[in-house]
Structure formats: structure tokens, C-alpha cells
mmCIF file of C-alpha atoms and ligand atoms in Angstrom:
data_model
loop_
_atom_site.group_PDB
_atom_site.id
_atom_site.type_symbol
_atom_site.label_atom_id
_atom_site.label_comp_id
_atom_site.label_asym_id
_atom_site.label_seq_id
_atom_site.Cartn_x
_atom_site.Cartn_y
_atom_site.Cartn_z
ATOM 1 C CA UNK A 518 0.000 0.000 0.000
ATOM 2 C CA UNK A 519 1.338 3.501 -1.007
ATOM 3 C CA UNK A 520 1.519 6.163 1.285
ATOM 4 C CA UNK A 521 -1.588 8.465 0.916
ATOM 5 C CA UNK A 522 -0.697 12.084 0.214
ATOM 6 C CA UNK A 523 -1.764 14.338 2.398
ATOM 7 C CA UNK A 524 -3.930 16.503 0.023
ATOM 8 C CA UNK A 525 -6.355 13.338 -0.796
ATOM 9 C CA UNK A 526 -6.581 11.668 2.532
ATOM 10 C CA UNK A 527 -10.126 13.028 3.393
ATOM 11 C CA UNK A 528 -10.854 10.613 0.437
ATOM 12 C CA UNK A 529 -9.689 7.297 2.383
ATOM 13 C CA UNK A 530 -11.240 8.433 5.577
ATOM 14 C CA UNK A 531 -14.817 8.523 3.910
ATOM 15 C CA UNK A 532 -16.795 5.499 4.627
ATOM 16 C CA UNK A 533 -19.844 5.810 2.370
ATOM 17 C CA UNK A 534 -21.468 9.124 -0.083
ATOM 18 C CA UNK A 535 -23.896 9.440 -1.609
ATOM 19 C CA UNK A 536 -24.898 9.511 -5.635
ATOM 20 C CA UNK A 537 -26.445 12.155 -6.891
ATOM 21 C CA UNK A 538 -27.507 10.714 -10.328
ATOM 22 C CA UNK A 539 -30.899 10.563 -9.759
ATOM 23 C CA UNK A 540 -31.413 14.465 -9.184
ATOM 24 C CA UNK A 541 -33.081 15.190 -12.144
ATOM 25 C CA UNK A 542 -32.758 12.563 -14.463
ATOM 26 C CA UNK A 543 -35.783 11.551 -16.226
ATOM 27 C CA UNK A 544 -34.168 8.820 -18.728
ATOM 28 C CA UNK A 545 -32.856 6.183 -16.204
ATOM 29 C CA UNK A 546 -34.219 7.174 -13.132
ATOM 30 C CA UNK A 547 -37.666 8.596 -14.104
ATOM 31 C CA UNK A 548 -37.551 11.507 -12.001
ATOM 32 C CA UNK A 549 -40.910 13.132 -11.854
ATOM 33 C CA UNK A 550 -42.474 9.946 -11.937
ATOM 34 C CA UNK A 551 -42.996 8.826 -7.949
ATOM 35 C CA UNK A 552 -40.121 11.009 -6.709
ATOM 36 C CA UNK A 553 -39.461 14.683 -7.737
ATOM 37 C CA UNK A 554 -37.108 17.585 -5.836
ATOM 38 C CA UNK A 555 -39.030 17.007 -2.326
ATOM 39 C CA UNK A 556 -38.170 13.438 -1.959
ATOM 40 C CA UNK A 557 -34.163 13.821 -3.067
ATOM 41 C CA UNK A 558 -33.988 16.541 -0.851
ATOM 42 C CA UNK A 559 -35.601 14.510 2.265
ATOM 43 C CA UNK A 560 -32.606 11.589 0.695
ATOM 44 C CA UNK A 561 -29.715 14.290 1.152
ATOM 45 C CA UNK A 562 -31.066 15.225 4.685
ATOM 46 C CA UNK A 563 -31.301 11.669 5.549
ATOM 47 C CA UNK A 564 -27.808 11.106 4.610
ATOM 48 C CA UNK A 565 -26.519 14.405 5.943
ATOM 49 C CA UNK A 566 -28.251 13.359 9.358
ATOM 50 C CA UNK A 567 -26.701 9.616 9.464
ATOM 51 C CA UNK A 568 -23.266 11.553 8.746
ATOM 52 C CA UNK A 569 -23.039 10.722 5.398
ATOM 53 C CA UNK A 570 -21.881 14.162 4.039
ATOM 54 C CA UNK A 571 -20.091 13.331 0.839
ATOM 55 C CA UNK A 572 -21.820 13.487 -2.425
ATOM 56 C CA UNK A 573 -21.079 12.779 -6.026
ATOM 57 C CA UNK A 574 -23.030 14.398 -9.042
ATOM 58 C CA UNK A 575 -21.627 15.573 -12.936
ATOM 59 C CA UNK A 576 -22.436 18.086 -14.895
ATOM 60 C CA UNK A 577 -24.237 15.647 -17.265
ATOM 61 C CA UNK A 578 -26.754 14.608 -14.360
ATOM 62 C CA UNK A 579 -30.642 15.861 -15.032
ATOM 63 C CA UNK A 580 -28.710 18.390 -17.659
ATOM 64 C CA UNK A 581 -27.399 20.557 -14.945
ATOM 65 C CA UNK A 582 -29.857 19.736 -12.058
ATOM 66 C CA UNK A 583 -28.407 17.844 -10.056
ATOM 67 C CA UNK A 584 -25.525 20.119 -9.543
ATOM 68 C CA UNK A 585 -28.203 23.170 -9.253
ATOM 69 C CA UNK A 586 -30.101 21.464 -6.690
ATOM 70 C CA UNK A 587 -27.161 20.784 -4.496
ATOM 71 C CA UNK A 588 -26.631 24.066 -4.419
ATOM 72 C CA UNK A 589 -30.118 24.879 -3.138
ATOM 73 C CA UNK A 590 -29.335 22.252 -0.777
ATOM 74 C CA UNK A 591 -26.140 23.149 0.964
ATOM 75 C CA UNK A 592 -27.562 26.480 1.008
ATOM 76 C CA UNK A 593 -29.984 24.858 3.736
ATOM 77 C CA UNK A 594 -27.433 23.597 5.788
ATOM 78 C CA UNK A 595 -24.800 24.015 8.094
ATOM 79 C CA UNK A 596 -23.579 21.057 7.882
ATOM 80 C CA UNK A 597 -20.106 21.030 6.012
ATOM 81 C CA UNK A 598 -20.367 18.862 2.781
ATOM 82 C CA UNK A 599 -17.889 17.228 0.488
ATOM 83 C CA UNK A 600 -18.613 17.633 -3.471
ATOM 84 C CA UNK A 601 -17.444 15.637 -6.187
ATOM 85 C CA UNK A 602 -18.661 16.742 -10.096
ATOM 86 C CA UNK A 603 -17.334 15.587 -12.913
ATOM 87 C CA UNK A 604 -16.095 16.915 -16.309
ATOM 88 C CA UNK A 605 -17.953 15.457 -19.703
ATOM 89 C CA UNK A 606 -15.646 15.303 -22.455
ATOM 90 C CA UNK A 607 -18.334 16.717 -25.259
ATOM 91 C CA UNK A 608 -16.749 16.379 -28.489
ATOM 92 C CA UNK A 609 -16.763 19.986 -28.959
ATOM 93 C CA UNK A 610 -14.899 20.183 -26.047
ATOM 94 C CA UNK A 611 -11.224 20.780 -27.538
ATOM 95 C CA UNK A 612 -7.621 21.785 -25.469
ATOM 96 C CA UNK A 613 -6.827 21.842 -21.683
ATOM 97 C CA UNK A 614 -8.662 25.204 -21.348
ATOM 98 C CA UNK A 615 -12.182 23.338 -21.613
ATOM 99 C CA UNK A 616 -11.415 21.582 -17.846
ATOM 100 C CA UNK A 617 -11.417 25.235 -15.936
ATOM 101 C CA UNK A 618 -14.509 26.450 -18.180
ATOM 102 C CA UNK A 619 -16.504 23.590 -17.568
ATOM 103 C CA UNK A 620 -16.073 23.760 -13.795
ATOM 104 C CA UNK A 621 -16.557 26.673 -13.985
ATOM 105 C CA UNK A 622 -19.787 26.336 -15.183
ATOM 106 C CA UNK A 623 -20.184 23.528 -12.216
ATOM 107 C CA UNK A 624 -19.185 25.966 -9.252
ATOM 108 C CA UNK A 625 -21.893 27.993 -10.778
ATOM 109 C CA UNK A 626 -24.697 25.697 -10.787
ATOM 110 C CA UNK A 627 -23.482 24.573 -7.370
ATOM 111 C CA UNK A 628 -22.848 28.440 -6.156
ATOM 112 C CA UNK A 629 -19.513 27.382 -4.478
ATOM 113 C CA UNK A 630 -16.321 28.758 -4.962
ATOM 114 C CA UNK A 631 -14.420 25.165 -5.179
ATOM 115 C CA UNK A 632 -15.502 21.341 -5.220
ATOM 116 C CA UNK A 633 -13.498 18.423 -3.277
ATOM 117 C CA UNK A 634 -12.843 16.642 -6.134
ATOM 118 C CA UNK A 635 -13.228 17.094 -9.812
ATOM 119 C CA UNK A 636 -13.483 13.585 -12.050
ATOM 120 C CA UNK A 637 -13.069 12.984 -15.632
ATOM 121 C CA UNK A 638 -16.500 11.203 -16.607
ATOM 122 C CA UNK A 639 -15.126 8.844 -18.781
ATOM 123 C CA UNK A 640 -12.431 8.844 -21.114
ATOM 124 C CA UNK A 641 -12.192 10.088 -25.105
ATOM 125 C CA UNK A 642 -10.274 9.730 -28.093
ATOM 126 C CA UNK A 643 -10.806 13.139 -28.684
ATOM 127 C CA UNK A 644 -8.205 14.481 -26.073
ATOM 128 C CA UNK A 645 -5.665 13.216 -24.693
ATOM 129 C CA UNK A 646 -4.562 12.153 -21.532
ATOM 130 C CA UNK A 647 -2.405 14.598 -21.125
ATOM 131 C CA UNK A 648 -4.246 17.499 -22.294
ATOM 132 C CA UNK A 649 -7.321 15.888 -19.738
ATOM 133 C CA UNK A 650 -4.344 16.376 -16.402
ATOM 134 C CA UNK A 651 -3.054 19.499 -17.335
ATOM 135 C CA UNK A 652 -6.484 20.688 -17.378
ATOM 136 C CA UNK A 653 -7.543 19.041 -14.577
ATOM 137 C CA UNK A 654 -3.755 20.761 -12.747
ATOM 138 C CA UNK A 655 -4.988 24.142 -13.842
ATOM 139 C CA UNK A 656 -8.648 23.368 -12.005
ATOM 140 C CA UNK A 657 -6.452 22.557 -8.609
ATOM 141 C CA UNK A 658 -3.867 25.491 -9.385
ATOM 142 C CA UNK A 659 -6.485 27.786 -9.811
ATOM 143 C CA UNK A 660 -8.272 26.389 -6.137
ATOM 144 C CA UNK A 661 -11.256 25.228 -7.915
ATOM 145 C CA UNK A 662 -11.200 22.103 -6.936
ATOM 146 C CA UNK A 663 -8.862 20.361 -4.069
ATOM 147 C CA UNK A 664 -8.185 17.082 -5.824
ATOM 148 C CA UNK A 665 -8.943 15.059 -8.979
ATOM 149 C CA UNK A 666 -9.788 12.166 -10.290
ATOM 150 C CA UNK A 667 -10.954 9.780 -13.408
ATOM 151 C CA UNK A 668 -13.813 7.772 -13.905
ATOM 152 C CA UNK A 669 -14.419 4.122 -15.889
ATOM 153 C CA UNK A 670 -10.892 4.517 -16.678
ATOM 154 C CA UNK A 671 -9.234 1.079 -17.053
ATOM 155 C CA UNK A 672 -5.924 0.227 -15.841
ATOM 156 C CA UNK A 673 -3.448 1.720 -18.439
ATOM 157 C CA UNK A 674 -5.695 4.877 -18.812
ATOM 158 C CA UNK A 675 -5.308 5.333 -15.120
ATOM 159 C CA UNK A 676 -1.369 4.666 -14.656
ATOM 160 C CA UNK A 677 -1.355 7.522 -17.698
ATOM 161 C CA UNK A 678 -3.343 9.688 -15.833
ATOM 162 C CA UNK A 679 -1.674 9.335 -12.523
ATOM 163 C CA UNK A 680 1.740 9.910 -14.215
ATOM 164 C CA UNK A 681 0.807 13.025 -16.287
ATOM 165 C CA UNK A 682 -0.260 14.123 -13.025
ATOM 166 C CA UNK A 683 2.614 13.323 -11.090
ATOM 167 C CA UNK A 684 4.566 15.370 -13.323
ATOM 168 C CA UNK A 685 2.451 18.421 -12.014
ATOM 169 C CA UNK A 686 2.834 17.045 -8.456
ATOM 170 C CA UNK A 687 -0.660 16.418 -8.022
ATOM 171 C CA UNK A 688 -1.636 12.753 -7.049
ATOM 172 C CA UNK A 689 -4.472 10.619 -8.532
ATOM 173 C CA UNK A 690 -7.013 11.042 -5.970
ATOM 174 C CA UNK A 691 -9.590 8.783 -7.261
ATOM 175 C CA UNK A 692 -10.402 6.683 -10.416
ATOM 176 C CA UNK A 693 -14.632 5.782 -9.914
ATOM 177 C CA UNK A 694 -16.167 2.871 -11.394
ATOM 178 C CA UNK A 695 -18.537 0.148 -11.748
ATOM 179 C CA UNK A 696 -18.202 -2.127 -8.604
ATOM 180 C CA UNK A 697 -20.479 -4.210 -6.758
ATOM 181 C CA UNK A 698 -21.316 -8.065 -5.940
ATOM 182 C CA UNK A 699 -22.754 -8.435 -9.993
ATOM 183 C CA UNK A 700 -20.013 -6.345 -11.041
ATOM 184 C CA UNK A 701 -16.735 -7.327 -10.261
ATOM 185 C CA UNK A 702 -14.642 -6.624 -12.876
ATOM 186 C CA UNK A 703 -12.298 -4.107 -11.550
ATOM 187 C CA UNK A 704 -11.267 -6.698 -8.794
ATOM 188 C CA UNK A 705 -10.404 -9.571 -11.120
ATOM 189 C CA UNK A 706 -8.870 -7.632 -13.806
ATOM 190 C CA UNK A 707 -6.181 -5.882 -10.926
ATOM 191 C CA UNK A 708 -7.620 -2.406 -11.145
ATOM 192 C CA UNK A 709 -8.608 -2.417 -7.455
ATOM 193 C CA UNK A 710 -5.411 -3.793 -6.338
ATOM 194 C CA UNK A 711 -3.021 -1.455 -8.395
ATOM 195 C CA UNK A 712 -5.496 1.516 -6.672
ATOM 196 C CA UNK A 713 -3.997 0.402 -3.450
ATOM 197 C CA UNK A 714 -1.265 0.161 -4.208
ATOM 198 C CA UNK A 715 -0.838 3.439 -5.792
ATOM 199 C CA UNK A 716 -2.904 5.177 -2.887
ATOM 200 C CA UNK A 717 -5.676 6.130 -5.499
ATOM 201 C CA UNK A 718 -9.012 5.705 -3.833
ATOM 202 C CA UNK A 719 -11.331 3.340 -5.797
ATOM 203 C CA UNK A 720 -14.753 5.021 -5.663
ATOM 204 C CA UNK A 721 -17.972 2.670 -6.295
ATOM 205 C CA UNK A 722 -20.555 2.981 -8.559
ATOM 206 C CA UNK A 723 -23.973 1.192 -8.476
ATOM 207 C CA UNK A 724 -22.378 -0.559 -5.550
ATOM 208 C CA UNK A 725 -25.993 -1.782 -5.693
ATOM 209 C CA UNK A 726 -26.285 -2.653 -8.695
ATOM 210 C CA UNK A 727 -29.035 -0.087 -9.944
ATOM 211 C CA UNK A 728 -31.460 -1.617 -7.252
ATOM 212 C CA UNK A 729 -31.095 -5.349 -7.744
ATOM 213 C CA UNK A 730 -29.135 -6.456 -4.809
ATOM 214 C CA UNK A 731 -31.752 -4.553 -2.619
ATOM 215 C CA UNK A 732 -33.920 -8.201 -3.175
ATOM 216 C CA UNK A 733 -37.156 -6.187 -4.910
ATOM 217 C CA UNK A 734 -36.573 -6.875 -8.487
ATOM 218 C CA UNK A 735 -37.108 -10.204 -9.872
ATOM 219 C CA UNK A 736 -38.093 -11.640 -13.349
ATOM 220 C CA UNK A 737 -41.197 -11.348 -12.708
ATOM 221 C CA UNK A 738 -41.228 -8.213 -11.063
ATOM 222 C CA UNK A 739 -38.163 -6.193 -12.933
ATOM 223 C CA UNK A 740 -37.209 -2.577 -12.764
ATOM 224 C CA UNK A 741 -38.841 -0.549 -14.587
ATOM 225 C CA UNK A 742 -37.455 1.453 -18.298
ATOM 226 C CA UNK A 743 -34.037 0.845 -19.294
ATOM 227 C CA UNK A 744 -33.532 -1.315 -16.431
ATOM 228 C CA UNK A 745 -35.536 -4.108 -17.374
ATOM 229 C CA UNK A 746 -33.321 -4.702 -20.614
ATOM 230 C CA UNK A 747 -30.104 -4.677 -19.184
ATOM 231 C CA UNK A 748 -30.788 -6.707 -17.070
ATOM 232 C CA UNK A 749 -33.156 -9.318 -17.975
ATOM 233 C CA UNK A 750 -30.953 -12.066 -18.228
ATOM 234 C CA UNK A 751 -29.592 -11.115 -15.044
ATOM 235 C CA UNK A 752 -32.994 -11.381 -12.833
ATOM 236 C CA UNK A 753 -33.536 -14.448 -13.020
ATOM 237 C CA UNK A 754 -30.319 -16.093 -11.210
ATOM 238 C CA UNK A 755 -30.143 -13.791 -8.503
ATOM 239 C CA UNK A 756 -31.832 -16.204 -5.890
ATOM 240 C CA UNK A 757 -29.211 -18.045 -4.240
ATOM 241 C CA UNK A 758 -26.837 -14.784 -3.831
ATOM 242 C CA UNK A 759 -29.823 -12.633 -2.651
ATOM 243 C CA UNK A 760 -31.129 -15.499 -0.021
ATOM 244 C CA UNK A 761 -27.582 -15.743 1.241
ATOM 245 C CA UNK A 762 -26.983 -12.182 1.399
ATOM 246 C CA UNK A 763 -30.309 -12.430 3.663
ATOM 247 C CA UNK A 764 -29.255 -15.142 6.091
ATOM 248 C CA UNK A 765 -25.106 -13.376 6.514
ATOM 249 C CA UNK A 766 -27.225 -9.741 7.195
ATOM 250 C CA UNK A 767 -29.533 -11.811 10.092
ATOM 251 C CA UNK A 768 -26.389 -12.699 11.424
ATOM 252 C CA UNK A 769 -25.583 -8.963 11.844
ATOM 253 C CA UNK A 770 -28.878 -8.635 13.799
ATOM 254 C CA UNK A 771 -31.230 -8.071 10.404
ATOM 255 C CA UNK A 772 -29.122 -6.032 8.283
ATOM 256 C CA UNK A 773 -31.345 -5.941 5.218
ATOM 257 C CA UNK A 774 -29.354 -7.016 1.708
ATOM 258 C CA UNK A 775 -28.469 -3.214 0.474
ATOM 259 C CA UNK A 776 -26.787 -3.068 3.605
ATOM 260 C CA UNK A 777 -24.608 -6.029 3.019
ATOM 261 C CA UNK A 778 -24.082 -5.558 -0.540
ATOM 262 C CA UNK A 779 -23.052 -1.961 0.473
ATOM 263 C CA UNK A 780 -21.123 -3.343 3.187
ATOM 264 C CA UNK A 781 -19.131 -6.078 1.090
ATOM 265 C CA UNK A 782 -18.149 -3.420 -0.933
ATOM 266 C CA UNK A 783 -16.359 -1.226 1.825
ATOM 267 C CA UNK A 784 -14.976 -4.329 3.632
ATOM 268 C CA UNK A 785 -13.127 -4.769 -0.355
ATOM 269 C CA UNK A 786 -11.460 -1.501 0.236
ATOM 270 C CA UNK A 787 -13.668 0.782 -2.105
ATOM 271 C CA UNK A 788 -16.284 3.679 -1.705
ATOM 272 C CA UNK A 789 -19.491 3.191 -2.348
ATOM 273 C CA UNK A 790 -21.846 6.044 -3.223
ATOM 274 C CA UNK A 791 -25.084 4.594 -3.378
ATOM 275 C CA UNK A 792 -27.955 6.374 -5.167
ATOM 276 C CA UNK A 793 -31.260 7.180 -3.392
ATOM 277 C CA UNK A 794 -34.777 8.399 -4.237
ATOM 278 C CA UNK A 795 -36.396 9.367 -1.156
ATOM 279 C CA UNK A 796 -35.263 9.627 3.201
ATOM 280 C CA UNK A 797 -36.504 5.852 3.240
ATOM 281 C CA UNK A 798 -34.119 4.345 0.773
ATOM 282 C CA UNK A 799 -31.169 6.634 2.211
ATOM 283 C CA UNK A 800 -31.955 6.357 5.653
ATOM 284 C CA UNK A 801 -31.530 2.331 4.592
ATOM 285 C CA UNK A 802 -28.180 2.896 2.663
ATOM 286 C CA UNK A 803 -26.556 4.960 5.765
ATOM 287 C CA UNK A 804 -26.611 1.763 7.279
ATOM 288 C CA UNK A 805 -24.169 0.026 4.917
ATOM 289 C CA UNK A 806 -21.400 1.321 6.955
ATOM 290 C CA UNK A 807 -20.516 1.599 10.313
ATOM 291 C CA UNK A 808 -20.123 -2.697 11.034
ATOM 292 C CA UNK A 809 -18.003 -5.388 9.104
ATOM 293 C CA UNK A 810 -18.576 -8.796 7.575
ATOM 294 C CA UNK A 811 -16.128 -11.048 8.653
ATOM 295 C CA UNK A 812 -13.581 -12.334 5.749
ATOM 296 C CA UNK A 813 -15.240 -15.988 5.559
ATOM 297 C CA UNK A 814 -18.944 -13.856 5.037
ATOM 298 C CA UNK A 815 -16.947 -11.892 2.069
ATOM 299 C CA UNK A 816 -15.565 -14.813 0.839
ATOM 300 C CA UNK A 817 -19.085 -17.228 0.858
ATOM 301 C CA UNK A 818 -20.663 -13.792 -1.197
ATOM 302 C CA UNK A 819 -17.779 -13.961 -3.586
ATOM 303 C CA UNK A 820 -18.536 -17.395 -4.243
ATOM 304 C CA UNK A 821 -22.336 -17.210 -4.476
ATOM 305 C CA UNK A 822 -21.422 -14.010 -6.720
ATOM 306 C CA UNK A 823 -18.947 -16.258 -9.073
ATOM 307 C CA UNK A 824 -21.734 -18.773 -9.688
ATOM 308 C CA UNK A 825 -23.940 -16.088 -11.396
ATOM 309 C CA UNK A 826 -21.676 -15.836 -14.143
ATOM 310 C CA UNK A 827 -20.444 -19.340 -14.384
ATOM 311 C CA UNK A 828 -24.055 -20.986 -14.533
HETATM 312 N N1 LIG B 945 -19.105 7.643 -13.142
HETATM 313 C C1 LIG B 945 -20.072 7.030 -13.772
HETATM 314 O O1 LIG B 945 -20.014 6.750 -14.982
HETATM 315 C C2 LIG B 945 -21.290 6.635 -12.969
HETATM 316 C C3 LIG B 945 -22.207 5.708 -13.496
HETATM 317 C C4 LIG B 945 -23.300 5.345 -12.700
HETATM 318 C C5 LIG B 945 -23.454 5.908 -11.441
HETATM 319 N N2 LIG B 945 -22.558 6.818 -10.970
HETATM 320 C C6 LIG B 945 -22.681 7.422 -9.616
HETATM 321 O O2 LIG B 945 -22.924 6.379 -8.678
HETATM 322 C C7 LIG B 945 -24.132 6.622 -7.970
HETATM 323 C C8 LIG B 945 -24.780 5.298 -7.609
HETATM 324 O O3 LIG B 945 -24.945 4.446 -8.726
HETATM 325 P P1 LIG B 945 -26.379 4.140 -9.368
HETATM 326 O O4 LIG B 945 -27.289 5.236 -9.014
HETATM 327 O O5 LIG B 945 -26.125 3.796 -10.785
HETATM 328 O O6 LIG B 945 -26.841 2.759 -8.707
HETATM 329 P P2 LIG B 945 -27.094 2.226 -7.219
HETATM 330 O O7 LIG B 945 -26.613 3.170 -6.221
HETATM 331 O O8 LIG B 945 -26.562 0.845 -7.224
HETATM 332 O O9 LIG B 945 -28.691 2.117 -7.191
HETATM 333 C C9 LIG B 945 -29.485 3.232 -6.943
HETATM 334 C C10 LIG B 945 -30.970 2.884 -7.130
HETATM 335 O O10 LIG B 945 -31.336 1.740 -6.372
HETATM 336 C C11 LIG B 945 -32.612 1.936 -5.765
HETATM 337 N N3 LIG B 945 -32.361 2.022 -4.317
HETATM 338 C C12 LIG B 945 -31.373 2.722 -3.682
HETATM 339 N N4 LIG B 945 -31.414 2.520 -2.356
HETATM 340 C C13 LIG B 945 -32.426 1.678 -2.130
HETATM 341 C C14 LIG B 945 -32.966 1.097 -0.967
HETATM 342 N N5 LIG B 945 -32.431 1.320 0.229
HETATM 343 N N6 LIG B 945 -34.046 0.273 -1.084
HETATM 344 C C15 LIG B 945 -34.585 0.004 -2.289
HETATM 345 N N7 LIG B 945 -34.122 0.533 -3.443
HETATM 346 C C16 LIG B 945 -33.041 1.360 -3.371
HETATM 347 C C17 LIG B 945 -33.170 3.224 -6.325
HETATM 348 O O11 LIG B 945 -33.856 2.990 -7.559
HETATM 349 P P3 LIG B 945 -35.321 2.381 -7.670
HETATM 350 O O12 LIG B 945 -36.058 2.759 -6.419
HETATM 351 O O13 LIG B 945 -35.878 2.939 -8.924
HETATM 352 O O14 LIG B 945 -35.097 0.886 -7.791
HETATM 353 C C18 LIG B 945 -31.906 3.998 -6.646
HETATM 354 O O15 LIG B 945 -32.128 4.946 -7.650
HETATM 355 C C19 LIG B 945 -24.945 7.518 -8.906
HETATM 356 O O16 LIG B 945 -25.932 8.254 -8.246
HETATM 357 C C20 LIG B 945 -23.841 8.393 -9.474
HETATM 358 O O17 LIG B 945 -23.488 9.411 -8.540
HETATM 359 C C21 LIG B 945 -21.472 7.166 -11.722
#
């Protein structure tokens, strides 16, 4: 394990945030339809009172409203709060210059002066590595942001990143990607490993997996819009992983299955950031954290989790 530099060791030290995806966004998430600004703000108050207080939106999320509505929020609260946004390589975004512009344009929507930690959504062809970290040096040089990181960036994106960094002296605080019990690539392909190692803190998303390892979804009762698709083929071998996830969270006095799969995922050494509708579903996630499964409980999920994809 490398030694953590100073500047992103707030990172490490965070348990559990929260996603912010589902602010506004009416193409996965349906918002509007059963859950509108009222219920996402009750969800941030939830978290905020359960001490989650770190919370990861984009630019890209509801167009813009996301970011805008965390702004109304924090402007309700004392309560200090870390922000992560990300940066969405549009392809008529050209040069390093477009990094400080576009966060610009975040601090804006979020009416703050700086963020905790500004991501690169996903990679592009369209501009470089390079030209991605010396824009993202100018957004810490300028104090617009403390730290920053990548997103869905595999492993030899992410050593490039976290070189062309190095050479401005600013670590690779983060690289966030898919991770959770029905998604495990980044821990069989090294990525999570070479994050320790490199003291880059692996941040996870759909640590749920979009609502299935909550137990509600089934194949005959699927998600609903884009949801269904993806993961029809999915639904219907989730049984023996969810009833197991059941009988290891009764052993931890009736924690429900969100709260083990959320769980499992911070005793792996990554952050979750689990997305929530309404106070209910994040009062539920805040209690992810805050216990342990022991190592034979990880290792029985693993297994049940393996199966999945071998049947
Ligand atoms: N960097 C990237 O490319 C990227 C990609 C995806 C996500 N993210 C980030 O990661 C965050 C989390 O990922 P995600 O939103 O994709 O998936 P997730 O956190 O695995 O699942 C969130 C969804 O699960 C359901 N849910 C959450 N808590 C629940 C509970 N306690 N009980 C029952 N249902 C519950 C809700 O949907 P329903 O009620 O409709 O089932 C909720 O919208 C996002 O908000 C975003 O910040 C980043």
C-alpha cells in the first residue's frame, strides 16, 4: 500500500457518499415519476443526518440539475459537505482550457467557490490524456477544486493519468467505477489492487447494482425502463446470492441485503456512493457502513457471486 498524500486523505477516511444521479434525471431514473425535488432533498437530509456528508453528481446529471439542486441544498445547511462533479468530455470540447470552463460552469450551478474533487467522466479519443491532467492541474492550481480524479478509466488509462499528473505534483485522488457483488470486474482484472497500491481511492458505482441487490426486483417483477433490458438475463439467477446475502445480514442482527451488498463493498477496500430516491431508501443505505462482515462472510458472497456468471 502507497503512502496516501496528504492533500487526498479526506478521500480514504470517507466510509460511504452518496450519488447524486438521480437528481433530475428523467431517462434512467424517471424523475418526476414517484419522486421529484421534495423526496431527493428529504434523501440528502437523511444522509446528511446519518453523517453521510459526501456526495457525487456531474455536470451531465438531469442536464445541470443535479448540480443546481445541491446548491439549493447546501444552502440549507450548516452542515459542512464534500462535493465531487465531474467533467464530460463533449466532443466539442477541444484543449486543456475546456477543464477550468466547464467547472466553472459547475461551481456555478453549485454556487460554491471550489468542489473536493473534480473527475473525468469517462475517457475520449478526442483528447488526450495529457491534455485531460493538465487541465484538470490548472482546475487545482487555480483552487477550484482540491483534488482530482478519473472515472471508468481502465488500468493503463489510469497509470497515464496518474503519471501526467505526477509530473504536475498532483496525485491521482480517485479513479470511480462500476463495482459491486454483480459487477466485479475491476477486482479480477487488478484495477482495485493497483489503486492500493498506488494510494488512489477506488470510488464505487452502483455498488448496488441499480437496485437489484436490494432483493425487490425479480423476473417477474423487474425494474422498470431501461432497467428491465439490461438486465433481464440477469434477474432471473439472482436467488441463491440474494437469499444468502439475507441469512449473513440476520447474522448482523437483520441487516437488510443493500446493507450487506453496500457493506461487502467497503470491507473490499472501495467507496461506495449509493444512489437514493427518497429519506426511506437513504436512511436504509446509511446503514451500509458503520459494522463489518467477517472475511469468511466476504468470501461465501464472492462465491455465491462467481456462480452467477459461471451458470
Ligand atoms: N461515473 C459514472 O459513470 C457513474 C455511473 C453510474 C453511477 N454513478 C454514480 O454512482 C451513484 C450510484 O450508482 P447508481 O445510481 O447507478 O446505482 P445504485 O446506487 O446501485 O442504485 C441506486 C438505485 O437503487 C434503488 N435504491 C437505492 N437505495 C435503495 C434502498 N435502500 N431500497 C430500495 N431501493 C433502493 C433506487 O432505484 P429504484 O427505487 O428505482 O429501484 C436507486 O435509484 C450515482 O448516483 C452516481 O453518482 C457514476
Amino acid at each position: 500500500m502507497a503512502e496516501i498524500s496528504s492533500e487526498t486523505r479526506f478521500l480514504h477516511a470517507i466510509e460511504m457518499g452518496l450519488g447524486a444521479w438521480q437528481w433530475g434525471d428523467r431517462i434512467v431514473w424517471q424523475y418526476g415519476h414517484g419522486y421529484s425535488d421534495t423526496e431527493v432533498h428529504q434523501a440528502f437530509l437523511a444522509s446528511l443526518g446519518e453523517g453521510i456528508r459526501f456526495v457525487d453528481t456531474a455536470e451531465i446529471y438531469g442536464n445541470g440539475r443535479s448540480e443546481r439542486l445541491l446548491g439549493q441544498f447546501l444552502k440549507q445547511t450548516e452542515q459542512p459537505v464534500l462535493i465531487a462533479t465531474k467533467f464530460l468530455p463533449f466532443p466539442w470540447r477541444f484543449g486543456k482550457s475546456a477543464l477550468p470552463r466547464a467547472l466553472k460552469g459547475s461551481l456555478r450551478r453549485i454556487s460554491t467557490e471550489s468542489v473536493d474533487l473534480y473527475q473525468i467522466h469517462w475517457p475520449t479519443p478526442l483528447l488526450s490524456i495529457d491534455t485531460m491532467m493538465e487541465g484538470l492541474a490548472e482546475c487545482v492550481k487555480s483552487g477550484m477544486t482540491r483534488t482530482v480524479g478519473v472515472s471508468n478509466f481502465g488500468q493503463s488509462r489510469m497509470l497515464a493519468a496518474y503519471s501526467a499528473l505526477a509530473r504536475h505534483n498532483i496525485p491521482l485522488a480517485s479513479n470511480q467505477v462500476h463495482y459491486s457483488l454483480l459487477n466485479r470486474n475491476v477486482e479480477k482484472n487488478g484495477t482495485l489492487a493497483r489503486c492500493k497500491e498506488l494510494g488512489i481511492r477506488l470510488i464505487a458505482y452502483s455498488p448496488i447494482e441499480m437496485g437489484l441487490l436490494t432483493g425487490k426486483y425479480s423476473a417477474d417483477s423487474p425494474p422498470p425502463g431501461a432497467r428491465a433490458r439490461n438486465y433481464g438475463g440477469l434477474l432471473p439467477k439472482l436467488g441463491p446470492l440474494l437469499k444468502l446475502m439475507t441469512e449473513v445480514g440476520q447474522d448482523h442482527g437483520g441487516k437488510s441485503n443493500t446493507q450487506v451488498a453496500l457493506n461487502w463493498v467497503i470491507c473490499k477496500g472501495a467507496l461506495p456512493i449509493p444512489g437514493a430516491k427518497n429519506a426511506a431508501q437513504a436512511q436504509e443505505n446509511a446503514g451500509g457502513p458503520g459494522w463489518k462482515l467477517s472475511d469468511e462472510e466476504v468470501a461465501k458472497l464472492d462465491q455465491a457471486s462467481d456462480l452467477i456468471f459461471e451458470s
